[in-house]
Coordinates of C-alpha atoms in Angstrom, one line a residue:
M199 CA 139.8 52.4 104.9
A200 CA 140.0 52.7 108.7
K201 CA 137.6 50.7 110.7
F202 CA 135.5 52.0 113.6
K203 CA 133.5 49.9 116.0
P204 CA 129.8 50.8 116.2
T205 CA 130.2 51.9 119.8
D206 CA 133.2 54.0 118.8
R207 CA 131.2 55.7 116.0
I208 CA 128.4 56.6 118.3
R209 CA 130.9 58.1 120.8
I210 CA 132.7 60.0 117.9
F211 CA 129.5 61.5 116.5
Y212 CA 128.3 62.4 120.0
E213 CA 131.6 64.1 121.0
I214 CA 131.8 66.0 117.7
A215 CA 128.1 67.1 118.1
L216 CA 128.8 68.3 121.7
S217 CA 131.5 70.6 120.4
I218 CA 129.2 72.3 117.9
G219 CA 127.2 75.5 118.7
N220 CA 128.8 76.3 122.1
S221 CA 129.5 79.9 121.0
L222 CA 127.7 82.6 118.9
N223 CA 131.1 83.9 117.9
L224 CA 131.7 82.4 114.5
V225 CA 135.5 82.0 114.8
E226 CA 135.3 80.5 118.3
M227 CA 132.5 78.1 117.3
L228 CA 134.3 76.9 114.1
K229 CA 137.6 76.5 116.0
S230 CA 135.9 74.3 118.7
S231 CA 134.0 72.3 116.1
L232 CA 136.8 71.7 113.6
S233 CA 139.2 70.7 116.4
A234 CA 136.7 68.0 117.4
Y235 CA 136.4 66.7 113.8
L236 CA 140.2 66.5 113.5
T237 CA 140.7 64.8 116.9
K238 CA 137.9 62.3 116.8
L239 CA 138.4 61.4 113.1
D240 CA 142.2 61.3 113.4
C241 CA 142.6 63.9 110.6
L242 CA 145.7 65.9 109.8
A243 CA 144.1 69.2 108.9
G244 CA 140.8 70.8 107.9
S245 CA 139.1 73.9 106.6
I246 CA 135.6 75.3 106.7
Y247 CA 134.6 77.4 103.7
Y248 CA 131.8 80.0 103.5
L249 CA 130.1 80.4 100.2
K250 CA 129.4 84.1 99.9
K251 CA 126.7 85.2 97.5
K252 CA 127.4 88.4 95.6
Q253 CA 124.9 90.9 94.3
N254 CA 125.3 89.6 90.7
N255 CA 124.2 86.1 91.9
T256 CA 127.7 84.7 91.7
F257 CA 129.5 83.0 94.6
L258 CA 132.9 83.4 96.2
V259 CA 134.7 80.8 98.4
E260 CA 135.9 82.3 101.6
N261 CA 138.0 80.4 104.1
A262 CA 136.1 80.9 107.4
F263 CA 138.5 78.8 109.5
S264 CA 141.4 76.4 109.1
F265 CA 143.4 74.2 111.4
P266 CA 146.3 74.2 111.6
Y267 CA 146.8 77.8 110.8
T268 CA 149.7 76.9 108.4
I269 CA 147.4 74.8 106.3
E270 CA 148.3 76.8 103.2
L271 CA 151.7 75.0 103.4
I272 CA 150.2 71.6 103.1
E273 CA 150.5 70.3 99.5
E274 CA 147.0 68.8 99.6
Y275 CA 145.5 72.1 100.4
K276 CA 146.7 73.5 97.1
E277 CA 144.8 70.6 95.4
V278 CA 141.6 71.8 97.1
L279 CA 142.0 75.4 95.8
K280 CA 142.2 74.0 92.2
L281 CA 138.7 72.5 92.6
F282 CA 137.0 75.9 93.0
P283 CA 137.3 78.9 90.7
S284 CA 137.7 82.3 92.4
E285 CA 134.1 83.1 91.4
F286 CA 131.3 80.8 90.1
S287 CA 127.7 80.9 89.1
N288 CA 124.7 79.3 90.8
N289 CA 124.7 76.5 88.2
D290 CA 128.4 75.9 89.0
Y291 CA 127.5 75.8 92.7
Q292 CA 124.7 73.2 92.1
E293 CA 127.1 71.1 90.1
I294 CA 129.6 71.1 93.0
L295 CA 126.8 70.1 95.4
N296 CA 125.8 67.2 93.1
H297 CA 129.3 65.7 93.4
L298 CA 129.6 65.9 97.1
P299 CA 131.0 64.3 99.1
I300 CA 134.3 64.4 97.2
I301 CA 136.7 61.7 98.2
K302 CA 140.2 61.8 96.7
Q303 CA 143.4 60.0 97.5
V304 CA 146.0 62.7 97.0
S305 CA 149.0 60.7 97.9
V306 CA 150.0 57.2 99.0
D307 CA 148.9 57.7 102.6
R308 CA 146.7 60.8 102.5
W309 CA 143.0 61.3 101.7
L310 CA 141.0 64.4 100.9
Y311 CA 137.3 64.8 101.9
I312 CA 135.0 67.6 100.9
M313 CA 131.5 67.6 102.4
N314 CA 128.5 69.8 102.2
L315 CA 127.5 72.2 105.0
P316 CA 124.0 73.0 103.8
D317 CA 123.2 76.7 103.1
F318 CA 126.6 77.7 104.6
G319 CA 129.5 76.2 102.7
L320 CA 131.9 73.3 102.6
L321 CA 133.9 71.2 105.1
M322 CA 137.3 69.9 104.0
L323 CA 139.3 67.3 105.9
I324 CA 142.8 65.9 105.2
K325 CA 143.4 62.5 106.8
A326 CA 146.7 60.6 106.9
G327 CA 146.9 56.8 106.8
K328 CA 143.6 54.9 106.3
G329 CA 140.6 56.8 105.1
I330 CA 137.2 57.3 106.6
P331 CA 134.7 54.5 105.8
L332 CA 132.0 55.5 103.3
D333 CA 129.1 54.6 105.5
M334 CA 130.6 56.7 108.3
L335 CA 130.8 59.7 105.9
S336 CA 127.1 59.2 105.2
D337 CA 126.2 59.1 108.9
L338 CA 128.4 62.2 109.4
A339 CA 126.0 64.2 107.2
E340 CA 123.6 64.9 110.1
T341 CA 126.5 66.2 112.2
N342 CA 127.5 68.4 109.3
K343 CA 124.0 69.8 109.1
K344 CA 124.2 70.8 112.8
L345 CA 127.5 72.5 112.2
A346 CA 126.0 74.4 109.2
R347 CA 123.0 75.6 111.3
A348 CA 125.3 76.7 114.1
A349 CA 127.5 78.6 111.6
L350 CA 124.5 80.3 110.1
A351 CA 123.3 81.3 113.5
C352 CA 126.7 82.9 114.2
K353 CA 126.5 84.7 110.8
Q354 CA 123.0 86.0 111.6
K355 CA 124.2 87.3 114.9
Q356 CA 127.2 88.9 113.3
T357 CA 125.0 90.6 110.7
L358 CA 122.6 91.8 113.4
E359 CA 125.5 93.2 115.4
E360 CA 126.9 95.0 112.3
S361 CA 123.4 96.4 111.6
E362 CA 123.1 97.6 115.2
Q363 CA 126.5 99.2 115.0
K364 CA 125.6 101.0 111.8
Y365 CA 122.4 102.2 113.4
K366 CA 124.3 103.4 116.5
K367 CA 126.7 105.3 114.2
L368 CA 123.9 107.0 112.4
T369 CA 122.2 107.9 115.7
E370 CA 125.5 109.3 117.0
L371 CA 125.8 111.4 113.9
L372 CA 122.3 113.0 114.0
P373 CA 122.1 116.3 115.9
E374 CA 119.0 115.1 117.8
M375 CA 118.4 113.4 121.1
I376 CA 117.7 109.7 120.5
C377 CA 116.8 107.3 123.4
E378 CA 115.5 103.8 123.8
T379 CA 113.6 102.2 126.7
D380 CA 112.5 98.8 127.8
L381 CA 108.8 97.9 128.3
E382 CA 108.8 99.5 131.7
G383 CA 110.1 102.8 130.4
T384 CA 113.6 102.4 131.8
L385 CA 116.3 104.0 129.7
V386 CA 118.5 101.4 128.0
Y387 CA 120.2 103.6 125.3
A388 CA 120.9 107.3 124.6
N389 CA 123.1 108.7 121.9
Q390 CA 126.0 111.0 122.8
Y391 CA 124.1 114.1 121.7
A392 CA 121.3 113.3 124.2
I393 CA 123.8 112.6 127.0
D394 CA 125.6 115.9 126.3
K395 CA 122.4 117.9 125.9
M396 CA 120.9 116.6 129.1
G397 CA 124.2 117.1 131.1
F398 CA 124.7 113.5 132.0
T399 CA 127.7 111.3 131.8
E400 CA 128.2 107.9 130.2
E401 CA 128.6 106.2 133.6
V402 CA 125.3 107.3 135.2
K403 CA 122.9 107.5 132.2
F404 CA 121.4 104.0 132.7
K405 CA 121.2 103.8 136.6
S406 CA 117.5 103.1 137.1
F407 CA 116.7 106.1 135.0
H408 CA 113.0 106.1 134.0
I409 CA 112.0 108.0 130.9
T410 CA 109.6 110.2 133.0
D411 CA 112.6 111.6 134.9
L412 CA 113.3 113.6 131.7
F413 CA 110.2 115.7 132.2
I414 CA 109.0 118.2 134.8
P415 CA 106.5 116.8 137.4
E416 CA 103.5 118.4 135.7
D417 CA 104.2 116.5 132.5
Q418 CA 105.1 113.1 134.0
Q419 CA 101.6 111.6 134.2
R420 CA 100.9 112.6 130.7
A421 CA 104.2 111.1 129.6
I422 CA 103.3 107.8 131.3
S423 CA 99.9 107.7 129.5
N424 CA 101.5 108.5 126.1
F425 CA 104.2 105.9 126.7
K426 CA 101.5 103.2 127.2
M427 CA 99.8 104.3 124.1
A428 CA 103.0 104.2 122.1
L429 CA 103.5 100.6 123.1
I430 CA 100.2 99.8 121.3
T431 CA 100.6 101.7 118.0
D432 CA 103.3 103.4 115.8
S433 CA 100.8 106.1 114.7
K434 CA 101.1 108.0 118.0
A435 CA 101.2 111.7 117.3
P436 CA 104.3 113.6 118.6
E437 CA 103.9 115.3 122.0
E438 CA 105.4 118.4 123.5
Y439 CA 106.9 118.5 126.9
T440 CA 109.0 120.6 129.2
I441 CA 112.3 118.7 129.6
I442 CA 114.5 119.1 132.6
K443 CA 118.3 118.7 132.4
K444 CA 120.5 117.3 135.2
N445 CA 121.4 120.8 136.4
G446 CA 117.7 121.8 136.6
D447 CA 117.6 123.9 133.4
L448 CA 114.4 123.6 131.4
F449 CA 113.7 123.6 127.7
S450 CA 110.8 122.8 125.4
G451 CA 110.9 119.6 123.3
V452 CA 108.8 117.6 121.0
V453 CA 109.0 113.8 121.3
Y454 CA 108.5 111.4 118.4
T455 CA 108.1 107.7 119.3
N456 CA 107.8 104.3 117.7
R457 CA 108.0 100.7 118.9
I458 CA 111.1 98.6 119.0
I459 CA 110.2 95.2 117.6
E460 CA 112.4 92.1 117.8
N461 CA 111.3 88.6 116.8
N462 CA 107.8 89.9 116.2
K463 CA 107.5 91.2 119.8
V464 CA 107.5 94.7 121.1
V465 CA 110.5 95.1 123.4
G466 CA 110.6 98.8 124.0
I467 CA 110.2 102.3 122.7
R468 CA 112.5 104.4 120.6
G469 CA 112.1 108.1 120.9
V470 CA 113.5 111.2 119.1
M471 CA 113.5 114.4 121.2
I472 CA 113.9 117.7 119.4
D473 CA 114.7 120.9 121.2
I474 CA 112.0 123.4 120.0
S475 CA 113.1 126.2 122.3
E476 CA 113.9 128.4 119.3
R477 CA 110.6 127.5 117.7
K478 CA 108.8 128.4 121.0
K479 CA 110.7 131.6 121.1
Y480 CA 109.6 132.5 117.6
E481 CA 106.0 131.4 118.4
K482 CA 106.0 133.6 121.5
Q483 CA 107.3 136.6 119.6
I484 CA 104.7 136.0 116.9
K485 CA 102.0 135.7 119.5
E486 CA 103.2 138.9 121.3
N487 CA 103.3 140.7 118.0
S488 CA 99.8 139.5 117.1
E489 CA 98.5 140.7 120.5
R490 CA 100.1 144.1 120.0
L491 CA 98.6 144.3 116.6
E492 CA 95.1 143.4 117.9
L493 CA 95.5 146.2 120.5
A494 CA 96.4 148.7 117.8
L495 CA 93.5 151.2 117.6
L496 CA 91.8 151.7 114.3
G497 CA 92.4 155.3 113.0
S498 CA 95.8 155.6 114.7
E499 CA 98.7 157.2 112.9
S500 CA 100.5 153.8 112.4
G501 CA 100.2 153.3 108.7
L502 CA 96.7 154.9 108.6
W503 CA 94.5 154.8 105.6
D504 CA 91.1 156.6 105.4
W505 CA 88.9 155.6 102.4
N506 CA 85.9 157.5 101.0
V507 CA 84.1 154.5 99.5
V508 CA 81.7 156.6 97.5
T509 CA 84.3 158.7 95.7
G510 CA 87.3 156.3 95.8
Y511 CA 89.5 158.9 97.5
V512 CA 92.0 157.5 100.1
Y513 CA 94.1 159.4 102.6
Y514 CA 97.4 157.7 103.2
S515 CA 99.3 158.8 106.3
D516 CA 103.1 159.6 106.2
T517 CA 103.8 156.4 108.2
W518 CA 101.8 154.4 105.5
L519 CA 103.9 156.0 102.8
E520 CA 107.2 155.6 104.6
L521 CA 106.4 151.9 105.2
L522 CA 106.4 151.4 101.4
G523 CA 109.2 153.9 100.7
Y524 CA 107.1 156.6 98.9
S525 CA 106.7 160.3 99.4
I526 CA 103.3 162.0 99.3
N527 CA 103.9 163.3 95.7
E528 CA 104.6 159.8 94.3
V529 CA 101.2 158.2 95.2
N530 CA 97.8 158.9 93.8
P531 CA 95.3 159.2 96.7
N532 CA 92.8 156.7 95.5
I533 CA 91.8 153.0 96.1
E534 CA 93.3 151.9 92.8
T535 CA 96.8 152.8 94.1
W536 CA 96.4 150.4 97.0
K537 CA 94.9 147.6 94.8
G538 CA 97.7 148.0 92.3
L539 CA 100.3 147.4 95.0
V540 CA 98.8 144.1 96.2
H541 CA 100.7 141.0 95.2
P542 CA 99.0 139.2 92.2
D543 CA 98.8 135.9 94.2
D544 CA 97.1 137.7 97.1
K545 CA 94.5 139.8 95.2
E546 CA 91.7 137.3 95.1
Y547 CA 92.0 136.5 98.8
V548 CA 92.2 140.3 99.7
N549 CA 89.3 141.4 97.5
S550 CA 87.2 138.5 98.7
L551 CA 87.5 139.5 102.4
L552 CA 87.2 143.2 101.6
N553 CA 83.9 142.6 99.7
K554 CA 82.5 140.5 102.5
H555 CA 83.2 143.2 105.0
L556 CA 81.7 145.9 102.8
K557 CA 78.6 143.8 102.5
G558 CA 78.4 143.4 106.3
E559 CA 79.0 139.7 106.2
I560 CA 82.1 139.9 108.5
P561 CA 82.5 142.6 111.2
I562 CA 86.2 143.4 110.6
Y563 CA 88.3 143.4 107.5
R564 CA 91.7 141.8 108.4
T565 CA 94.2 140.3 106.0
E566 CA 97.9 139.5 105.9
H567 CA 99.2 140.0 102.4
R568 CA 102.2 141.3 100.4
V569 CA 102.5 144.8 98.9
K570 CA 105.0 146.1 96.5
T571 CA 107.4 148.8 97.8
K572 CA 109.0 151.5 95.8
S573 CA 112.2 149.5 95.5
G574 CA 110.3 146.7 93.8
K575 CA 110.6 144.3 96.8
W576 CA 107.6 142.7 98.4
K577 CA 106.7 143.4 102.1
W578 CA 104.2 141.6 104.3
V579 CA 101.6 143.8 106.0
L580 CA 98.7 143.3 108.3
N581 CA 95.8 145.3 106.8
H582 CA 93.3 145.8 109.5
G583 CA 90.1 148.0 109.2
R584 CA 86.4 148.4 109.3
V585 CA 83.6 150.4 107.8
T586 CA 82.9 153.4 110.0
E587 CA 80.0 154.9 108.1
R588 CA 77.0 153.5 106.2
D589 CA 74.1 155.2 104.5
S590 CA 70.5 154.6 105.4
N591 CA 70.4 151.5 103.1
G592 CA 73.5 150.0 104.8
N593 CA 75.8 150.8 101.9
P594 CA 79.4 151.6 103.0
M595 CA 80.5 155.3 102.8
R596 CA 83.7 155.4 104.8
A597 CA 86.3 152.8 106.0
V598 CA 89.3 153.4 108.2
G599 CA 92.2 151.0 108.9
T600 CA 95.9 150.5 109.4
Y601 CA 98.9 149.0 107.7
I602 CA 101.5 147.3 109.9
D603 CA 104.7 145.8 108.7
I604 CA 104.8 142.1 109.7
S605 CA 107.7 141.0 107.5
K606 CA 109.8 140.1 110.5
Q607 CA 107.0 137.9 111.9
K608 CA 106.7 136.2 108.5
G609 CA 110.4 135.7 108.5
Y610 CA 110.2 133.9 111.8
E611 CA 107.5 131.7 110.4
K612 CA 109.6 130.9 107.3
I613 CA 112.6 130.1 109.4
L614 CA 110.5 127.8 111.6
E615 CA 108.9 126.1 108.6
K616 CA 112.3 125.6 106.9
N617 CA 113.9 124.1 110.0
L618 CA 111.0 121.7 110.4
V619 CA 111.3 120.6 106.8
Q620 CA 115.1 120.1 107.1
Q621 CA 114.6 118.0 110.2
E622 CA 112.1 115.9 108.3
I623 CA 114.6 115.6 105.4
L624 CA 117.4 114.4 107.7
S625 CA 115.0 111.8 109.3
E626 CA 113.8 110.6 105.8
I627 CA 117.4 110.2 104.6
S628 CA 118.5 108.4 107.7
V629 CA 115.6 106.0 107.5
N630 CA 116.1 105.6 103.7
L631 CA 119.8 104.6 104.2
N632 CA 119.2 102.4 107.3
S633 CA 118.9 99.4 104.9
L634 CA 121.4 99.0 102.1
N635 CA 119.1 97.0 99.8
D636 CA 118.8 98.7 96.4
F637 CA 121.5 101.1 97.5
H638 CA 121.9 102.7 94.1
D639 CA 118.2 103.7 93.9
K640 CA 118.2 104.9 97.5
I641 CA 121.3 107.2 97.1
T642 CA 119.8 108.5 93.9
N643 CA 116.6 109.3 95.7
V644 CA 118.6 111.0 98.5
L645 CA 120.2 113.3 96.0
K646 CA 116.8 114.0 94.5
I647 CA 115.4 115.0 97.9
I648 CA 118.3 117.3 98.6
G649 CA 118.2 118.9 95.2
E650 CA 114.5 119.6 95.2
H651 CA 114.7 121.0 98.8
T652 CA 117.6 123.4 98.0
D653 CA 116.4 124.0 94.4
V654 CA 120.0 123.7 93.1
S655 CA 120.9 122.7 89.5
R656 CA 122.8 119.6 90.2
V657 CA 123.7 117.3 93.1
Y658 CA 126.3 114.5 92.7
V659 CA 128.7 112.1 94.4
F660 CA 132.2 111.5 93.3
E661 CA 134.2 108.4 94.4
D662 CA 138.0 108.1 94.3
D663 CA 139.9 105.2 92.9
L664 CA 141.8 102.8 95.3
N665 CA 145.0 104.9 95.0
G666 CA 143.2 108.2 95.4
L667 CA 144.7 109.5 92.1
T668 CA 141.5 109.9 90.1
T669 CA 137.9 110.5 90.9
S670 CA 134.7 109.6 89.1
N671 CA 131.1 110.9 89.1
T672 CA 129.1 107.8 90.3
F673 CA 125.7 109.4 91.3
E674 CA 124.0 112.4 89.9
W675 CA 120.6 114.3 90.1
C676 CA 119.9 117.2 87.8
N677 CA 117.1 119.8 87.9
V678 CA 114.9 120.6 85.0
N679 CA 116.7 121.9 81.9
I680 CA 120.1 121.1 83.4
T681 CA 122.5 119.0 81.4
P682 CA 123.8 115.8 83.1
Q683 CA 127.6 115.6 83.4
L684 CA 128.0 112.1 84.9
E685 CA 129.3 110.4 81.7
N686 CA 131.8 113.3 81.0
L687 CA 133.3 113.2 84.5
Q688 CA 134.9 109.8 84.8
E689 CA 138.5 109.1 86.1
I690 CA 139.4 112.8 86.5
P691 CA 143.0 112.9 87.6
Y692 CA 143.5 115.0 90.7
E693 CA 146.8 116.2 89.3
I694 CA 144.9 118.5 86.8
I695 CA 143.0 120.1 89.7
P696 CA 145.5 120.3 92.5
S697 CA 143.6 123.1 94.2
W698 CA 140.6 120.9 94.7
R699 CA 141.9 118.7 97.5
K700 CA 144.2 121.5 98.8
I701 CA 141.1 123.7 99.5
I702 CA 139.1 120.8 101.0
E703 CA 142.0 119.7 103.3
S704 CA 142.7 123.3 104.5
Q705 CA 139.1 124.6 104.8
G706 CA 137.0 121.5 105.2
F707 CA 134.9 122.2 102.1
I708 CA 134.8 124.1 98.9
F709 CA 132.3 127.0 98.9
S710 CA 132.0 129.7 96.2
I711 CA 129.1 132.0 95.4
D712 CA 131.0 133.1 92.3
I713 CA 133.4 130.5 90.8
T714 CA 135.4 133.2 89.0
Q715 CA 137.0 133.8 92.4
L716 CA 138.3 130.2 92.5
P717 CA 141.8 129.2 91.3
D718 CA 142.4 128.8 87.5
D719 CA 142.6 125.0 87.6
L720 CA 139.2 124.7 89.1
R721 CA 137.5 127.3 86.8
E722 CA 138.8 125.4 83.8
I723 CA 136.9 122.3 84.8
L724 CA 133.8 124.0 86.3
E725 CA 133.0 126.7 83.7
P726 CA 132.4 124.3 80.8
Q727 CA 129.7 122.7 82.9
G728 CA 127.9 126.1 83.2
I729 CA 128.5 126.2 87.0
L730 CA 128.1 129.7 88.6
S731 CA 128.1 128.7 92.3
I732 CA 129.3 125.5 94.1
V733 CA 129.4 123.8 97.4
V734 CA 131.5 120.6 97.9
Y735 CA 131.9 118.5 101.1
P736 CA 134.3 115.7 101.5
L737 CA 133.4 112.0 102.1
Y738 CA 135.7 110.3 104.6
V739 CA 135.6 106.6 105.0
Y740 CA 137.6 105.2 107.9
G741 CA 139.2 108.6 108.1
K742 CA 140.4 108.4 104.5
F743 CA 139.4 111.0 101.9
S744 CA 137.3 108.9 99.6
G745 CA 135.4 111.3 97.4
F746 CA 133.0 114.2 97.8
I747 CA 129.4 115.3 97.5
G748 CA 128.7 118.5 95.5
F749 CA 126.0 121.0 94.8
D750 CA 126.1 123.1 91.7
E751 CA 124.0 126.2 90.7
C752 CA 124.0 126.9 87.0
V753 CA 121.1 129.4 86.7
K754 CA 122.2 132.1 89.2
Q755 CA 124.8 132.9 91.8
Q756 CA 123.5 131.0 94.8
Q757 CA 123.4 132.8 98.2
W758 CA 123.6 129.7 100.6
T759 CA 122.2 130.2 104.0
K760 CA 123.9 128.9 107.2
S761 CA 121.1 126.3 107.8
E762 CA 121.4 125.0 104.2
L763 CA 125.2 124.6 104.5
E764 CA 124.8 122.8 107.9
L765 CA 122.1 120.5 106.3
L766 CA 124.5 119.6 103.4
R767 CA 127.4 119.0 105.8
T768 CA 125.3 116.7 107.9
I769 CA 124.1 114.7 104.8
S770 CA 127.7 114.3 103.7
G771 CA 128.5 112.8 107.1
I772 CA 125.5 110.4 106.9
I773 CA 126.5 109.2 103.4
S774 CA 130.1 108.7 104.6
N775 CA 128.9 106.5 107.4
V776 CA 126.4 104.4 105.5
N777 CA 128.5 101.4 104.6
P778 CA 132.3 101.9 103.8
S779 CA 132.4 98.7 101.7
L780 CA 130.2 100.5 99.1
F781 CA 133.0 102.9 98.2
K782 CA 135.4 101.9 95.5
C783 CA 138.4 103.1 97.5
I784 CA 137.9 100.6 100.2

């Protein structure tokens, strides 16, 4: 064994220790540290191995860094590889640790040393000539611990950076404005959608730009107060503001906020701004319509009804009849006709308010309810009236009112409600997939959320094999009374469905309300599954076609709306960008 003077040992340990932890870049740090080990201990070559734990609690040995780079050509290196299987259990790992350090004379003048880097991996050194003294190896353990801690710190930083990059990719994908500020309210990040929406450029977006600069002067003081409140709690309710673009244009927006917490400290605020101009437009239209309705005079010819409460006779005007698609000879002029046209789900509510008004408990009878038209369809109406005559005992004798069609207004409300629900679904899915723990359960839950929202029969994900020759159903959600197909759809060769990828590559997706209009090869695989309508969007990983997400309807021919198709397209993009390593084709 080689001999080192005590003073030389101290200097060697000191100089090796100084070379450790000088960078948070893993490769740079390991290169500097391993070079010091080799130089100071007069070693020929060395490697640092990272023990990577897999999801099934087995371990893999990964070469994190070696020097020289041609170490694979050294005969002794091959001896090292024989010591470790390609994959081993936790018990195997503990057995290896119990035998460390490993000291082996692999030739007449060469020694092999394998030492523990706690919680990180192993250090391997090859020394020519005389070996390293045993007591010096023991003293080297503390230095090895420092190297392990430094390597773990680099790994943590690398993991954090990867997580941040994944988060940034998700924020860039979402069609909403996402911004982050520091504790003073200065903008530190904005996604591309926000930059484009506000009319800024990448170069100027962070130049002393305070978050209040986004809002008109009248809203700025309120924005400051809400910002301070948001720093205290994550339960801050969303706020509406008038937002001003760089060119001076204004639009209405609602801002959701939560705190950015790092190392258990609040470091800023993350905000999501949603353009609600369309919603405001609908609300304004609804308000204006309501105001017009309130101004409509009772007894006008706009869907007029005139009811003799004593006899039950009702006069229905021509406009009232036309509104429901009837002629005068098709309707019996009595109160039972009107009651029979009211939607079953609305009857209790309608009768309750009507009786209260007839008893004098409320001054005006006013309901919004559905009535059945001649065609069998349901139409929303505003039924507005009052008792105009009572007898000496206060009993009603005559009531007059109007019917006004508010179906369009209700349509606006339904569109608004659906858009808000879809925004919430996108946010829920993005948050759900922000962490990849329990990925199988999370992606299954995502399919469930989509399926229940769209009320389709089946939602599923297919993943291609490494060569892209076959595809397999890996995730599936089925509605009530729908037969699962996952087990039947494994390793499907694309050669038997050549039209599938051809349509996706040419049109960007597969969309059919009636699958009988699709090519024969597609019908042959879809019809046995009972599919009537289908929508399929591709999943691209690193620009490579890697599978698809599909939506089947087996009960009826589905009439997909534009907003539903846009929702499904966005979700396919989110899933594609979650984590490429989760796909079999990568």
